[in-house]
mmCIF file of C-alpha atoms and ligand atoms in Angstrom:
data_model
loop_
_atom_site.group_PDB
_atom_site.id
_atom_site.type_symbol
_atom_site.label_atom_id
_atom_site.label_comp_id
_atom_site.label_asym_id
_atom_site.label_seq_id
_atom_site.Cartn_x
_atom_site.Cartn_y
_atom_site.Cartn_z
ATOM 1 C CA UNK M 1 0.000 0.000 0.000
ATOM 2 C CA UNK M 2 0.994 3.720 -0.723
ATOM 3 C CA UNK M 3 0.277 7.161 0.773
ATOM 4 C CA UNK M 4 -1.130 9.136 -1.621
ATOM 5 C CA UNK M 5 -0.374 13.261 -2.292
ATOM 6 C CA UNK M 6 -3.275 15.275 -1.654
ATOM 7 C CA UNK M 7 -4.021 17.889 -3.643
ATOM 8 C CA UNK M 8 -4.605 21.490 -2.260
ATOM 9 C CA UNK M 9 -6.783 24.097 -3.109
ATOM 10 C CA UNK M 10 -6.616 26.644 -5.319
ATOM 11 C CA UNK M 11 -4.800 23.752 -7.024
ATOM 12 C CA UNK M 12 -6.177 23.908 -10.814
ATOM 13 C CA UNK M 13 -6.330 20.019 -11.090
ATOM 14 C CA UNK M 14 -9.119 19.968 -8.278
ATOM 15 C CA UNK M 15 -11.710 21.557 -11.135
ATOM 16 C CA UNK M 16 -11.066 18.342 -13.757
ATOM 17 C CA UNK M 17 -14.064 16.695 -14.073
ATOM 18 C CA UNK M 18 -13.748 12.980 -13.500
ATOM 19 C CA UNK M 19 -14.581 9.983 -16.405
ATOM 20 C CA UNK M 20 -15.913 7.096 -15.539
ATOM 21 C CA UNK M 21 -13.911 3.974 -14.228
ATOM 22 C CA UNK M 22 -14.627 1.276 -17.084
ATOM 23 C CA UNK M 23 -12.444 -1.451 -15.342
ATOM 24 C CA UNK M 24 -12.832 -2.820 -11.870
ATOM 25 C CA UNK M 25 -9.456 -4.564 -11.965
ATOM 26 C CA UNK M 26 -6.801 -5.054 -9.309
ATOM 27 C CA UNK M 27 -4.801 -2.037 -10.483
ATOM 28 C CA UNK M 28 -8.629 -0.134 -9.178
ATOM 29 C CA UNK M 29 -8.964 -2.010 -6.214
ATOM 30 C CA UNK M 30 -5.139 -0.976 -5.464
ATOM 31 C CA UNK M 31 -5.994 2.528 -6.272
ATOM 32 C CA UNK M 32 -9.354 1.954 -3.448
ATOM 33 C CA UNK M 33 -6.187 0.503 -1.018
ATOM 34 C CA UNK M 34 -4.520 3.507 -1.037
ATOM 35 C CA UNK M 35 -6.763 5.933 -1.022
ATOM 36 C CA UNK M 36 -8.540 3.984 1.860
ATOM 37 C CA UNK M 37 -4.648 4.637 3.372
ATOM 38 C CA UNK M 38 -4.444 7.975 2.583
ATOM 39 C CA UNK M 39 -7.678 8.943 4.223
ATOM 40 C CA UNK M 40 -7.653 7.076 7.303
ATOM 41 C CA UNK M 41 -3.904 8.310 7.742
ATOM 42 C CA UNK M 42 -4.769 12.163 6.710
ATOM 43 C CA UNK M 43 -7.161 11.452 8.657
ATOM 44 C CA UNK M 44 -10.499 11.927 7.054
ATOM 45 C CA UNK M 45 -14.431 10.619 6.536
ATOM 46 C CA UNK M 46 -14.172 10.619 2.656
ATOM 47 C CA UNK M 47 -11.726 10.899 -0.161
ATOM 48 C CA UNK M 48 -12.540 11.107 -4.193
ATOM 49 C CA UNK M 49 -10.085 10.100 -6.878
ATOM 50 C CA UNK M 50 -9.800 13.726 -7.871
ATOM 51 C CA UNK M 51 -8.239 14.731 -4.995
ATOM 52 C CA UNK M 52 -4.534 12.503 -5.212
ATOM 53 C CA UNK M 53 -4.737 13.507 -9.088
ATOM 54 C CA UNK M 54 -7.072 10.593 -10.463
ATOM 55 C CA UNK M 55 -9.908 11.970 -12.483
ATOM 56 C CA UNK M 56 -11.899 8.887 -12.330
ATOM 57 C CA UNK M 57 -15.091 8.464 -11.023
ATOM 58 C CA UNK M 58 -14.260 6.775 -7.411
ATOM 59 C CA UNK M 59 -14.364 7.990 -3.717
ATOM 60 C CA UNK M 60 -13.963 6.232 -0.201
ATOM 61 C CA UNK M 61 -15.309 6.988 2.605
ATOM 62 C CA UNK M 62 -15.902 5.699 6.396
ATOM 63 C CA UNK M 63 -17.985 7.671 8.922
ATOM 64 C CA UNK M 64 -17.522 4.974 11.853
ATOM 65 C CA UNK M 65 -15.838 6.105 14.828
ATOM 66 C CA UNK M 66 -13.719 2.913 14.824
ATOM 67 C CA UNK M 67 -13.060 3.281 10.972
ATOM 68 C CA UNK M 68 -14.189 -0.465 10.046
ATOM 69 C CA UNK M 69 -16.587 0.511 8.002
ATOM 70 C CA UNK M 70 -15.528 0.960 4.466
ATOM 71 C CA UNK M 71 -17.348 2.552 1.521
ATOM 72 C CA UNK M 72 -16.162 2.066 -2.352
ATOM 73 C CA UNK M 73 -18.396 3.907 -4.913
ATOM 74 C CA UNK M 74 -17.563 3.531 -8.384
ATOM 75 C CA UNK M 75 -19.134 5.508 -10.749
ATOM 76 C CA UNK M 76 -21.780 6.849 -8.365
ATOM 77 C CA UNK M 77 -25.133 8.041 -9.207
ATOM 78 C CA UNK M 78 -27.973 10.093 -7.323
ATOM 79 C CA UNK M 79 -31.189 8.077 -8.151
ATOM 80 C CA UNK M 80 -33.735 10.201 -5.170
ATOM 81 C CA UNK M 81 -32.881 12.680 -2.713
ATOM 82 C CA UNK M 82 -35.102 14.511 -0.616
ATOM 83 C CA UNK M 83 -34.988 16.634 3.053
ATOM 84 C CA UNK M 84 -32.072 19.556 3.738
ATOM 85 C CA UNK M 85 -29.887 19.397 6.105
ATOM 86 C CA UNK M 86 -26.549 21.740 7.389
ATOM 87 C CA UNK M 87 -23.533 20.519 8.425
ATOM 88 C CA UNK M 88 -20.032 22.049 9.610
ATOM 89 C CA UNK M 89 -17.456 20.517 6.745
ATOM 90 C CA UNK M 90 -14.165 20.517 6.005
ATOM 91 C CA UNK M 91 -11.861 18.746 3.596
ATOM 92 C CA UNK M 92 -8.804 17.021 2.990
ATOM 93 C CA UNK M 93 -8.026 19.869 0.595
ATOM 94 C CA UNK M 94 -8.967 22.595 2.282
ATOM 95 C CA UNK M 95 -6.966 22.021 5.694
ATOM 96 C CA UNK M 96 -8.190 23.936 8.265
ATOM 97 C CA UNK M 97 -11.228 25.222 7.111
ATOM 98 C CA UNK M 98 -15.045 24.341 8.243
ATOM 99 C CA UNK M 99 -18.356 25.962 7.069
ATOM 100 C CA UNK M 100 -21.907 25.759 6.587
ATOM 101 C CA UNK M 101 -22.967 23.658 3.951
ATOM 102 C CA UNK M 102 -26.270 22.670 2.914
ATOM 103 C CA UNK M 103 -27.138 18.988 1.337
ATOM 104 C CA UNK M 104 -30.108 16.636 1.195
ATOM 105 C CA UNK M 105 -30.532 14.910 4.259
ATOM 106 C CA UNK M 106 -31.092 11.481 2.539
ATOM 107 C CA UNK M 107 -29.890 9.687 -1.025
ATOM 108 C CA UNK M 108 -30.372 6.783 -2.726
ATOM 109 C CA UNK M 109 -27.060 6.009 -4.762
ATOM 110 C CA UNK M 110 -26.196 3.680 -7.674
ATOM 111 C CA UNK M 111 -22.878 2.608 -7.767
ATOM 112 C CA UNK M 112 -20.262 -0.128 -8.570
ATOM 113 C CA UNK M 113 -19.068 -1.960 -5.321
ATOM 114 C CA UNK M 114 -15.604 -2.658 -4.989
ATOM 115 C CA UNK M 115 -15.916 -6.097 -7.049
ATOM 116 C CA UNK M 116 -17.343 -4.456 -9.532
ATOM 117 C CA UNK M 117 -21.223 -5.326 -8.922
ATOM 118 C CA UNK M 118 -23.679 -3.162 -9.116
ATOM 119 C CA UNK M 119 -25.751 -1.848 -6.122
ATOM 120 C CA UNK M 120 -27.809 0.530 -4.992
ATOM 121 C CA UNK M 121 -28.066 2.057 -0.893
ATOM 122 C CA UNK M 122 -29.468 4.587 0.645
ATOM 123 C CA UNK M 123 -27.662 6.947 2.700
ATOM 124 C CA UNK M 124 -28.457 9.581 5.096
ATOM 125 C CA UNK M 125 -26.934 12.113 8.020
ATOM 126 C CA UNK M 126 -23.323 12.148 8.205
ATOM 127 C CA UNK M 127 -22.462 9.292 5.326
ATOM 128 C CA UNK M 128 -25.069 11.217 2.907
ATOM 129 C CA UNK M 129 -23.228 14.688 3.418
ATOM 130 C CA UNK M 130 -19.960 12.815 2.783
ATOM 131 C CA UNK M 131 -20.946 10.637 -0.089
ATOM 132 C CA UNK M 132 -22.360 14.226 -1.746
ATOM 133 C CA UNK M 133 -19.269 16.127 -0.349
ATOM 134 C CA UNK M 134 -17.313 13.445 -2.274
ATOM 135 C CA UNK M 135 -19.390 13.507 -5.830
ATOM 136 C CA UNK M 136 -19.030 17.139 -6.052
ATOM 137 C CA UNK M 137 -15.429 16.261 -6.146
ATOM 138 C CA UNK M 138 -16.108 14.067 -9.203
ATOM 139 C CA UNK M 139 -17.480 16.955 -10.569
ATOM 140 C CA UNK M 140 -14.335 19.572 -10.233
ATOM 141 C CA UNK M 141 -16.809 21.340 -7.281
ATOM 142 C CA UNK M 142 -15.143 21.977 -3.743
ATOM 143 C CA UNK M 143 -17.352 22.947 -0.534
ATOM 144 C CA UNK M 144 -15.858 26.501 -0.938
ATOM 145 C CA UNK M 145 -17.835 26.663 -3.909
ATOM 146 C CA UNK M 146 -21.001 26.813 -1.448
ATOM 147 C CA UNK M 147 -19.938 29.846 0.049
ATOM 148 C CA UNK M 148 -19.300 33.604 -0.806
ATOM 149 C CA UNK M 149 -16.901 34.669 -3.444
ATOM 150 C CA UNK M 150 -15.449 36.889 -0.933
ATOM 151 C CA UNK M 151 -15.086 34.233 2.085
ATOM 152 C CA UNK M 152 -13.668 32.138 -0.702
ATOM 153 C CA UNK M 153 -10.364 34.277 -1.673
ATOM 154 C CA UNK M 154 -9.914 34.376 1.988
ATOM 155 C CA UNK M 155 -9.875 30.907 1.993
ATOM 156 C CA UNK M 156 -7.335 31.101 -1.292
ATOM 157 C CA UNK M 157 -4.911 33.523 0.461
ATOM 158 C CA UNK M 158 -4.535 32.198 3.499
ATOM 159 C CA UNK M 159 -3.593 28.957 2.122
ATOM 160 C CA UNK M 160 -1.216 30.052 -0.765
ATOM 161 C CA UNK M 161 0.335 32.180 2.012
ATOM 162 C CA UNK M 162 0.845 29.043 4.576
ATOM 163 C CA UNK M 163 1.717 27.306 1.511
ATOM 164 C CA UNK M 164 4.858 29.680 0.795
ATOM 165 C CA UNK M 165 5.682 29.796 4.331
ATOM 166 C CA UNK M 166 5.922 26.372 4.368
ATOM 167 C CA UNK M 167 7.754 26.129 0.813
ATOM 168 C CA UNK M 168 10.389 28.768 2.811
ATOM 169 C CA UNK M 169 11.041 26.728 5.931
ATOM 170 C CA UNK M 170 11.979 24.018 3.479
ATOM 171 C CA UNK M 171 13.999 25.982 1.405
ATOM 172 C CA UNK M 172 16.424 26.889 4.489
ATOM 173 C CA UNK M 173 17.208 23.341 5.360
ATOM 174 C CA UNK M 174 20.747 22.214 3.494
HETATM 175 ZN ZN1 ZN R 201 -13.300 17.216 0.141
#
């Protein structure tokens, strides 16, 4: 298994719009490995492709406090969704930020499990904001997107700066 870079907003590559996975092969279910790695090490409740650089249609997640319960959606679909509900969020590629967001309360998704089958579930609270947090991924959208313009380039230059700073610190070590 491998650790996988995360990507960081403003990062241009976020905003690529995923295709969808056409092969549910071991080199996928070693991509699912590592990004199941990746996000329980980060750590996180959800991680799509798009977000270590692979603009396929994929994303992890796991809500459960004792992170044994694994989610693999491949090529995910919204079939119903219905009720609103507003959560705090944050994301992997946002560090540090959290904000209002409002989602439906309750999905019903079709999807390819990690074997390749197809199912269908139905999700709701915290795994339904997380499975929609992680589409909109999919989609080149980030949970910034959701807010105002000007709350967003706040966002943007805080990062880029603690990006630089960080880039610096670096830079002085011989
Ligand atoms: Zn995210």
């Amino acid at each position: 298994m491998a650790k996988l870079k995360i990507l960081e907003f403003p990062d241009p590559r976020l905003r690529k719009k995923a295709v969808p996975v056409e092969n549910v092969d071991a080199a996928l279910r070693q991509l699912v490995d590592d990004m199941f790695e990746t996000m329980y090490d980060a750590p996180g409740i959800g991680l799509a492709a798009t977000q270590v650089d692979v603009h396929r249609r994929l994303l992890v997640a796991d809500v459960s406090s004792e992170k044994n319960e694994p989610w693999v959606l491949i090529n995910p679909v919204i079939l119903e969704k219905d009720g609103t509900e507003v959560s705090e969020e944050g994301c992997l590629s946002v560090p540090g930020y959290y904000e209002a967001v409002e989602r439906a309360e309750h999905i019903r998704v079709r999807y390819l499990d990690r074997d390749g089958i197809e199912v269908e579930s139905e999700f709701e609270g915290l795994l339904a904001v997380c499975v929609q947090h992680e589409m909109d991924h999919l989609e080149g959208k980030l949970f910034v997107d959701y807010l105002s313009e000007a709350k967003r380039q706040r966002i943007r230059k805080r990062l880029e700066k603690d990006r630089r700073s960080r880039e610096e610190e670096r830079a002085t070590v011989f």
